[in-house]
């Protein structure tokens, strides 16, 4: 999660909502991502999508069996759907997202009987992750004054 | 939808589950996609993701305001999440998907209070779309004999 936070900080420095993600397999980071929606002009360039896509390439297979995704913010429905599509094993997230979180924040997608299930743990280093977001949005609001 | 069905047929000929999608803006097709999960070894290479990504590039903006997505099969949760992330305006689909559909088939993601809403209509040319899938899976089962 430490590395995911560092990636989130990088995103923030680029003017992006600070979210970072790392995909880990057998204790080794096989994918890294940070939010790049604005800089890449790509609505799908969420940290999680990038980290999962990197992991697919690194492992050379589309099934991400045994892969844990660490992400600083509770994933949205697209990213939870992507974890299901890629058969990822586990997700660990920091701050919860009442506006868009699909693991209990706004909705809980894992309540439906999908053909794949994964483990999930939220609230890991939540304060540090939330503080990053808070500072970013406070900065934005100050910029608007 | 006619063009989406043709793209689904192409996917089927490549040994992929036959799903096709077309993104339309102002009456013009700005994105086309077909399922390429196996050939691209990419769990995110769903027809919808490809068509939406093409539309983003064609329109030069990440917000797909005014874009309708035509797809032969009810989208999964990742693809519905992608439509929300991209602020797409409308989705029209053919066959319903009780196993993975996120617009009422398995779950209805639009029931949650997302920060974006889109119009949706299912069951368009549903028989032709479902027939394609049925033929594909019947062929697979025969191949297994």
Coordinates of C-alpha atoms in Angstrom, one line a residue:
Chain A
X1 CA 0.0 0.0 0.0
X2 CA 3.0 2.2 0.6
X3 CA 3.9 2.1 -3.1
X4 CA 0.2 2.7 -4.1
X5 CA 0.3 5.8 -2.0
X6 CA 3.5 7.0 -3.7
X7 CA 1.8 6.5 -7.1
X8 CA -1.3 8.4 -5.9
X9 CA 1.0 11.3 -4.9
X10 CA 2.5 11.3 -8.4
X11 CA -1.0 11.5 -9.9
X12 CA -1.8 14.4 -7.6
X13 CA 1.4 16.3 -8.7
X14 CA 0.1 15.9 -12.3
X15 CA -3.2 17.5 -11.4
X16 CA -5.1 14.2 -11.3
X17 CA -7.3 13.0 -8.5
X18 CA -4.6 11.2 -6.4
X19 CA -5.3 7.5 -6.7
X20 CA -2.6 4.8 -7.0
X21 CA -2.7 1.0 -7.4
X22 CA -0.2 -1.9 -7.3
X23 CA -1.0 -5.5 -8.4
X24 CA 1.0 -8.1 -6.5
X25 CA 1.6 -11.8 -7.4
X26 CA 3.6 -14.1 -5.2
X27 CA 4.9 -11.1 -3.2
X28 CA 6.2 -9.3 -6.3
X29 CA 4.7 -6.2 -7.8
X30 CA 3.6 -7.1 -11.4
X31 CA 1.6 -4.0 -12.2
X32 CA 1.5 -0.4 -11.2
X33 CA -1.0 2.3 -12.0
X34 CA -2.0 5.9 -11.1
X35 CA -5.0 7.9 -12.2
X36 CA -4.3 9.5 -15.6
X37 CA -7.7 10.4 -16.8
X38 CA -7.1 14.0 -17.6
X39 CA -3.5 13.7 -18.8
X40 CA -4.3 10.7 -21.0
X41 CA -7.7 12.1 -21.9
X42 CA -9.0 8.6 -21.2
X43 CA -12.0 7.9 -19.0
X44 CA -10.8 4.4 -18.4
X45 CA -7.3 5.4 -17.2
X46 CA -8.1 4.7 -13.6
X47 CA -5.1 3.5 -11.4
X48 CA -6.7 0.0 -11.0
X49 CA -7.2 -0.5 -14.8
X50 CA -3.6 0.4 -15.5
X51 CA -2.2 -1.8 -12.7
X52 CA -4.4 -4.8 -13.8
X53 CA -3.5 -4.3 -17.5
X54 CA 0.2 -4.2 -16.6
X55 CA -0.2 -7.4 -14.6
X56 CA -1.8 -9.1 -17.6
X57 CA 1.1 -8.2 -19.7
X58 CA 3.7 -9.1 -17.0
X59 CA 2.2 -12.5 -16.3
X60 CA 1.4 -13.2 -20.0
X61 CA -2.1 -14.4 -19.2
X62 CA -5.5 -12.8 -19.0
X63 CA -6.6 -14.7 -15.9
X64 CA -5.1 -12.9 -12.9
X65 CA -5.4 -15.8 -10.5
X66 CA -3.4 -15.2 -7.4
X67 CA -3.1 -11.5 -7.9
X68 CA -3.9 -9.0 -5.2
X69 CA -4.7 -5.4 -6.1
X70 CA -3.7 -2.7 -3.6
X71 CA -5.4 0.6 -4.3
X72 CA -5.6 3.8 -2.2
X73 CA -9.4 4.4 -2.9
X74 CA -12.3 2.0 -3.0
X75 CA -12.7 1.0 -6.6
X76 CA -15.6 2.2 -8.8
X77 CA -17.9 -0.2 -10.6
X78 CA -15.8 -0.3 -13.8
X79 CA -12.7 -1.3 -11.8
X80 CA -14.6 -3.9 -9.7
X81 CA -16.0 -5.3 -13.0
X82 CA -12.5 -5.4 -14.4
X83 CA -11.3 -7.4 -11.4
X84 CA -14.2 -9.9 -12.0
X85 CA -13.4 -10.0 -15.7
X86 CA -9.7 -10.7 -15.0
X87 CA -10.5 -13.2 -12.2
X88 CA -8.3 -11.3 -9.7
X89 CA -8.0 -13.0 -6.3
X90 CA -8.1 -10.1 -3.8
X91 CA -8.4 -6.4 -3.4
X92 CA -7.1 -4.3 -0.5
X93 CA -8.2 -0.6 -0.5
X94 CA -7.5 2.5 1.6
X95 CA -10.1 5.2 1.7
X96 CA -13.8 4.4 1.2
X97 CA -15.7 6.1 -1.6
X98 CA -19.4 7.0 -0.8
X99 CA -19.8 8.6 -4.2
X100 CA -18.6 5.9 -6.5
X101 CA -17.3 2.9 -4.5
X102 CA -18.6 -0.4 -5.7
X103 CA -17.5 -2.5 -2.7
X104 CA -19.9 -1.0 -0.2
X105 CA -19.4 2.7 -0.5
X106 CA -22.1 3.5 -3.0
X107 CA -23.1 0.0 -3.9
X108 CA -21.8 -3.5 -3.3
X109 CA -21.3 -5.3 -6.5
X110 CA -20.1 -8.4 -4.8
X111 CA -23.6 -9.0 -3.5
X112 CA -24.6 -10.3 -6.9
X113 CA -23.9 -14.0 -7.9
X114 CA -21.1 -13.3 -10.3
X115 CA -19.2 -16.3 -11.8
X116 CA -16.1 -15.2 -9.9
X117 CA -15.5 -14.0 -6.4
X118 CA -12.6 -12.3 -4.8
X119 CA -11.5 -11.5 -1.2
X120 CA -11.7 -7.9 -0.1
X121 CA -10.4 -5.8 2.8
X122 CA -11.0 -2.0 3.1
X123 CA -9.7 0.7 5.4
X124 CA -6.0 -0.2 5.1
X125 CA -3.9 3.0 5.6
X126 CA -7.3 4.7 5.1
X127 CA -6.2 8.0 6.8
X128 CA -3.1 8.5 4.7
X129 CA -5.1 7.7 1.5
X130 CA -8.0 10.0 2.5
X131 CA -5.7 12.8 3.5
X132 CA -4.1 12.8 0.1
X133 CA -7.6 13.2 -1.5
X134 CA -8.6 15.8 1.0
X135 CA -5.5 17.9 0.4
X136 CA -6.0 17.7 -3.4
X137 CA -9.6 18.8 -3.3
X138 CA -8.9 21.6 -0.8
X139 CA -6.1 22.8 -3.2
X140 CA -8.6 22.8 -6.1
X141 CA -11.1 24.8 -4.1
X142 CA -8.5 27.3 -3.1
X143 CA -7.5 27.6 -6.8
X144 CA -11.0 28.5 -7.7
X145 CA -11.2 31.4 -5.2
Chain B
X1 CA -27.4 -2.9 -34.4
X2 CA -27.0 -4.4 -37.8
X3 CA -23.3 -3.4 -37.8
X4 CA -22.8 -4.6 -34.2
X5 CA -24.2 -8.0 -35.3
X6 CA -21.7 -8.1 -38.2
X7 CA -18.9 -7.4 -35.7
X8 CA -20.2 -10.2 -33.4
X9 CA -20.1 -12.6 -36.4
X10 CA -16.4 -11.6 -37.0
X11 CA -15.6 -12.3 -33.3
X12 CA -17.3 -15.7 -33.6
X13 CA -15.2 -16.6 -36.7
X14 CA -12.1 -15.8 -34.7
X15 CA -13.2 -18.3 -32.0
X16 CA -14.3 -15.6 -29.6
X17 CA -17.7 -15.4 -27.9
X18 CA -19.6 -13.5 -30.6
X19 CA -20.3 -10.0 -29.2
X20 CA -20.1 -6.8 -31.2
X21 CA -20.6 -3.1 -30.4
X22 CA -20.9 0.2 -32.2
X23 CA -20.7 3.7 -30.6
X24 CA -22.8 6.3 -32.5
X25 CA -22.6 10.1 -32.2
X26 CA -24.9 12.4 -34.2
X27 CA -25.9 9.4 -36.4
X28 CA -22.3 8.6 -37.2
X29 CA -20.4 5.5 -36.0
X30 CA -17.4 6.8 -34.1
X31 CA -16.3 3.5 -32.5
X32 CA -16.5 -0.2 -33.3
X33 CA -15.6 -3.2 -31.2
X34 CA -15.8 -6.9 -31.1
X35 CA -14.9 -9.3 -28.3
X36 CA -11.2 -10.1 -28.6
X37 CA -10.5 -11.5 -25.1
X38 CA -8.7 -14.7 -26.3
X39 CA -7.0 -13.4 -29.4
X40 CA -5.7 -10.3 -27.6
X41 CA -5.1 -12.2 -24.3
X42 CA -6.8 -9.3 -22.6
X43 CA -9.6 -9.7 -20.1
X44 CA -10.7 -6.1 -20.8
X45 CA -11.0 -6.5 -24.6
X46 CA -14.8 -6.7 -24.5
X47 CA -16.6 -5.3 -27.6
X48 CA -18.0 -2.4 -25.6
X49 CA -14.7 -1.3 -24.1
X50 CA -13.1 -1.3 -27.6
X51 CA -16.0 0.7 -29.1
X52 CA -16.0 3.2 -26.3
X53 CA -12.2 3.6 -26.4
X54 CA -12.4 4.2 -30.2
X55 CA -15.1 6.8 -29.7
X56 CA -12.9 8.6 -27.1
X57 CA -10.1 8.8 -29.7
X58 CA -12.4 9.7 -32.6
X59 CA -14.1 12.5 -30.6
X60 CA -10.9 13.7 -28.9
X61 CA -12.6 14.0 -25.5
X62 CA -13.0 11.6 -22.6
X63 CA -16.6 12.6 -21.9
X64 CA -18.8 10.6 -24.4
X65 CA -21.8 13.0 -24.0
X66 CA -24.3 12.3 -26.8
X67 CA -22.9 8.9 -27.6
X68 CA -25.2 5.8 -27.9
X69 CA -23.6 2.4 -27.6
X70 CA -25.2 -0.5 -29.5
X71 CA -24.2 -3.9 -28.3
X72 CA -25.4 -7.4 -29.2
X73 CA -25.3 -8.6 -25.6
X74 CA -26.3 -7.0 -22.3
X75 CA -23.1 -5.4 -20.9
X76 CA -21.3 -6.8 -17.9
X77 CA -20.5 -4.7 -14.8
X78 CA -17.1 -3.6 -16.2
X79 CA -18.7 -2.3 -19.4
X80 CA -21.6 -0.6 -17.6
X81 CA -19.0 1.0 -15.2
X82 CA -17.0 2.2 -18.3
X83 CA -20.2 3.8 -19.7
X84 CA -20.6 5.6 -16.4
X85 CA -17.0 6.6 -16.3
X86 CA -17.2 8.0 -19.8
X87 CA -20.6 9.7 -19.3
X88 CA -22.1 7.9 -22.3
X89 CA -25.7 8.9 -23.0
X90 CA -27.5 5.7 -23.9
X91 CA -27.1 2.0 -24.4
X92 CA -29.1 -0.3 -26.7
X93 CA -28.6 -4.0 -26.4
X94 CA -29.8 -7.2 -28.0
X95 CA -29.8 -10.4 -26.0
X96 CA -30.0 -10.3 -22.2
X97 CA -27.3 -11.9 -20.1
X98 CA -28.6 -13.7 -16.9
X99 CA -25.0 -14.8 -16.0
X100 CA -23.2 -11.4 -16.2
X101 CA -25.6 -8.7 -17.4
X102 CA -25.4 -5.6 -15.2
X103 CA -28.5 -3.8 -16.6
X104 CA -31.0 -6.2 -15.1
X105 CA -29.8 -9.7 -16.2
X106 CA -27.7 -10.6 -13.2
X107 CA -27.8 -7.2 -11.3
X108 CA -29.0 -3.7 -12.2
X109 CA -26.2 -1.3 -11.6
X110 CA -28.3 1.6 -12.6
X111 CA -30.3 1.2 -9.4
X112 CA -27.5 2.9 -7.4
X113 CA -27.2 6.7 -7.2
X114 CA -24.2 7.1 -9.5
X115 CA -23.1 10.6 -10.5
X116 CA -24.1 9.9 -14.1
X117 CA -27.2 8.3 -15.6
X118 CA -27.8 7.0 -19.1
X119 CA -30.8 5.8 -21.1
X120 CA -31.2 2.1 -21.7
X121 CA -33.2 -0.2 -24.0
X122 CA -32.8 -3.9 -24.2
X123 CA -34.2 -6.6 -26.4
X124 CA -33.4 -4.9 -29.8
X125 CA -32.9 -7.6 -32.4
X126 CA -32.6 -9.9 -29.4
X127 CA -33.3 -13.1 -31.4
X128 CA -30.6 -12.6 -34.0
X129 CA -28.1 -11.7 -31.2
X130 CA -29.0 -14.6 -29.0
X131 CA -29.0 -17.0 -32.1
X132 CA -25.4 -16.1 -32.8
X133 CA -24.4 -16.9 -29.2
X134 CA -26.4 -20.1 -29.2
X135 CA -24.8 -21.3 -32.4
X136 CA -21.3 -20.5 -31.1
X137 CA -21.8 -22.4 -27.9
X138 CA -23.5 -25.4 -29.6
X139 CA -20.4 -25.5 -31.9
X140 CA -18.1 -25.5 -28.9
X141 CA -20.0 -28.3 -27.3
X142 CA -19.9 -30.3 -30.5
X143 CA -16.2 -29.7 -30.7
X144 CA -15.8 -31.2 -27.3
X145 CA -17.5 -34.5 -28.2

